[in-house]
Tab-separated table of C-alpha atoms in Angstrom:
chain	number	residue	atom	x	y	z
N	1	MET	CA	5.848	118.616	136.785
N	2	HIS	CA	8.563	118.564	134.140
N	3	VAL	CA	9.473	121.380	131.762
N	4	SER	CA	12.099	121.780	129.069
N	5	VAL	CA	13.875	125.093	128.593
N	6	ILE	CA	15.982	126.001	125.575
N	7	TYR	CA	18.839	128.469	125.979
N	8	GLY	CA	21.154	128.983	123.042
N	9	HIS	CA	21.509	125.545	121.500
N	10	GLN	CA	21.123	123.631	124.776
N	11	ILE	CA	17.922	122.130	126.180
N	12	TYR	CA	17.552	121.832	129.947
N	13	HIS	CA	15.036	119.347	131.378
N	14	VAL	CA	13.855	120.448	134.804
N	15	ALA	CA	11.736	118.586	137.361
N	16	LEU	CA	9.706	120.969	139.542
N	17	ARG	CA	7.047	120.906	142.215
N	18	ASP	CA	3.534	121.533	140.933
N	19	ASP	CA	3.273	124.891	142.751
N	20	THR	CA	6.516	126.299	141.283
N	21	THR	CA	6.335	129.877	140.016
N	22	VAL	CA	8.158	131.332	137.035
N	23	VAL	CA	10.624	133.169	139.294
N	24	ASN	CA	11.484	129.895	141.070
N	25	LEU	CA	12.296	128.337	137.687
N	26	LYS	CA	14.418	131.388	136.860
N	27	ARG	CA	16.328	130.970	140.133
N	28	LEU	CA	17.094	127.341	139.294
N	29	LEU	CA	18.218	128.273	135.789
N	30	GLY	CA	20.212	131.186	137.162
N	31	ARG	CA	22.238	128.896	139.409
N	32	GLU	CA	22.812	126.417	136.593
N	33	LEU	CA	23.741	129.025	133.967
N	34	ASP	CA	25.198	131.787	136.150
N	35	LEU	CA	22.566	134.153	134.764
N	36	PRO	CA	20.871	136.617	137.164
N	37	VAL	CA	17.090	136.297	137.466
N	38	GLU	CA	16.603	139.935	136.406
N	39	ASN	CA	18.451	139.206	133.153
N	40	GLN	CA	16.143	136.341	132.208
N	41	GLN	CA	12.975	136.389	130.159
N	42	LEU	CA	11.013	133.180	129.731
N	43	ASP	CA	8.722	132.882	126.715
N	44	TYR	CA	6.183	130.144	126.172
N	45	GLY	CA	4.706	130.351	122.710
N	46	ASP	CA	3.885	134.031	122.188
N	47	ILE	CA	3.600	134.730	125.921
N	48	ILE	CA	6.214	136.400	128.091
N	49	MET	CA	5.919	134.534	131.370
N	50	SER	CA	5.291	136.614	134.499
N	51	ASN	CA	7.559	136.065	137.529
N	52	HIS	CA	4.976	135.380	140.220
N	53	THR	CA	2.609	133.284	138.121
N	54	PRO	CA	2.574	129.543	138.826
N	55	LEU	CA	3.913	127.540	135.895
N	56	GLN	CA	0.738	125.441	135.925
N	57	ALA	CA	-1.253	128.520	134.889
N	58	TYR	CA	0.447	128.389	131.485
N	59	GLN	CA	-0.732	124.808	130.832
N	60	ILE	CA	2.671	123.902	129.423
N	61	ASP	CA	2.646	121.031	126.985
N	62	PRO	CA	5.408	118.616	128.093
N	63	ASN	CA	6.466	118.248	124.435
N	64	GLU	CA	7.026	121.976	123.938
N	65	LEU	CA	9.938	124.190	124.960
N	66	ILE	CA	10.121	127.305	127.085
N	67	LEU	CA	12.539	129.803	125.546
N	68	LEU	CA	15.028	131.489	127.885
N	69	ARG	CA	16.201	134.861	126.628
N	70	ASP	CA	19.225	136.658	128.038
N	71	LEU	CA	18.303	140.299	128.680
N	72	TYR	CA	20.869	143.068	128.524
N	73	GLU	CA	20.899	146.769	129.248
N	74	ILE	CA	20.918	149.513	126.614
N	75	PHE	CA	20.715	153.266	127.079
N	76	PHE	CA	18.746	156.056	125.439
N	77	GLU	CA	19.318	159.785	125.277
N	78	ALA	CA	16.849	162.481	124.246
N	79	ASP	CA	16.590	166.237	124.563
N	80	SER	CA	14.740	167.222	127.728
N	81	THR	CA	11.211	168.527	127.258
N	82	ASP	CA	12.279	172.054	128.231
N	83	GLY	CA	15.091	171.991	125.653
N	84	HIS	CA	17.799	172.431	128.292
N	85	GLY	CA	19.835	169.280	128.741
N	86	ILE	CA	19.545	165.628	127.923
N	87	ARG	CA	17.329	162.972	129.481
N	88	ARG	CA	18.800	159.488	129.892
N	89	PHE	CA	16.947	156.165	130.193
N	90	ARG	CA	17.733	152.471	130.245
N	91	LEU	CA	15.860	149.422	129.029
N	92	LEU	CA	16.419	145.693	129.360
N	93	VAL	CA	16.118	144.041	125.954
N	94	HIS	CA	17.040	140.862	124.103
N	95	GLN	CA	18.706	140.612	120.720
N	96	ASN	CA	15.519	139.583	118.921
N	97	ASN	CA	13.489	142.597	120.003
N	98	LYS	CA	12.260	144.549	117.007
N	99	VAL	CA	12.869	148.283	116.661
N	100	ARG	CA	9.099	148.769	117.004
N	101	GLU	CA	9.209	146.973	120.365
N	102	LEU	CA	11.900	149.377	121.580
N	103	LYS	CA	9.647	152.287	120.669
N	104	ASN	CA	6.734	150.652	122.499
N	105	MET	CA	8.910	150.111	125.587
N	106	LEU	CA	9.975	153.771	125.475
N	107	HIS	CA	6.310	154.711	125.414
N	108	LEU	CA	5.265	152.327	128.209
N	109	HIS	CA	8.198	152.855	130.562
N	110	HIS	CA	9.185	156.457	129.844
N	111	GLY	CA	6.109	158.135	128.315
N	112	PHE	CA	7.476	158.815	124.834
N	113	ALA	CA	4.863	159.459	122.176
N	114	ILE	CA	5.355	156.963	119.378
N	115	ARG	CA	5.375	158.552	115.973
N	116	ASP	CA	6.085	157.016	112.598
N	117	ASN	CA	8.867	159.518	112.043
N	118	MET	CA	10.649	158.756	115.351
N	119	THR	CA	14.244	157.934	114.488
N	120	LEU	CA	16.691	156.056	116.678
N	121	ARG	CA	20.367	156.796	116.065
N	122	VAL	CA	22.644	154.051	117.341
N	123	GLU	CA	26.013	155.342	118.477
N	124	SER	CA	28.486	152.857	117.029
N	125	PRO	CA	32.317	152.793	117.033
N	126	PHE	CA	32.014	152.893	113.242
N	127	GLY	CA	29.775	155.966	113.202
N	128	PRO	CA	26.048	156.463	113.678
N	129	ILE	CA	23.563	153.867	112.450
N	130	TYR	CA	19.945	154.918	111.932
N	131	ALA	CA	17.459	152.293	113.113
N	132	ASN	CA	14.570	153.205	110.830
N	133	ASP	CA	12.998	149.843	109.981
N	134	ASP	CA	10.542	148.985	112.767
N	135	HIS	CA	10.379	145.330	111.718
N	136	ARG	CA	14.085	144.515	111.984
N	137	ASP	CA	15.730	142.850	114.972
N	138	ILE	CA	17.840	145.199	117.058
N	139	TYR	CA	20.971	143.072	116.678
N	140	GLU	CA	20.869	143.929	112.950
N	141	TYR	CA	21.561	147.530	114.011
N	142	GLN	CA	24.440	146.445	116.281
N	143	ILE	CA	22.461	147.151	119.451
N	144	PHE	CA	24.255	145.140	122.110
N	145	THR	CA	25.006	145.469	125.835
N	146	GLY	CA	25.748	149.070	126.779
N	147	THR	CA	24.759	150.560	123.418
N	148	VAL	CA	23.704	154.208	123.547
N	149	ILE	CA	20.805	155.202	121.297
N	150	ARG	CA	19.873	158.807	120.611
N	151	ILE	CA	16.163	159.514	120.128
N	152	LEU	CA	15.661	161.993	117.302
N	153	LYS	CA	12.363	163.759	116.724
């Protein structure tokens, strides 16, 4: 089987065995691009591809591209539930995640209740930035590798 993967502005054409899994493709790409497997997300259409699923299960059209996204780590802080101290979390994200997706990840991975009035304050060298628009990409709020975001109630 042959697949084409786009990363940045470069397209990589890869020949694979028919039983290749997503994680095997990530390993190949990781060696080629010096990008750790855990920092890769592969998207095909609207689907985030799952590591241990065979590529054949996605019925990939040979004329379409698989998108490789480079994941990076960001950090969150929130008051602890007892009001004494601060809880800290981390998430792996990509620059095109929407603010709403961050809130959903906080809910799924860390149990935060998602409310419309939940505000995320991005700690920036230029002062705080309030990420209030759920439909904007996180890079528009200067959320990059290592960014600390404070969760406000």
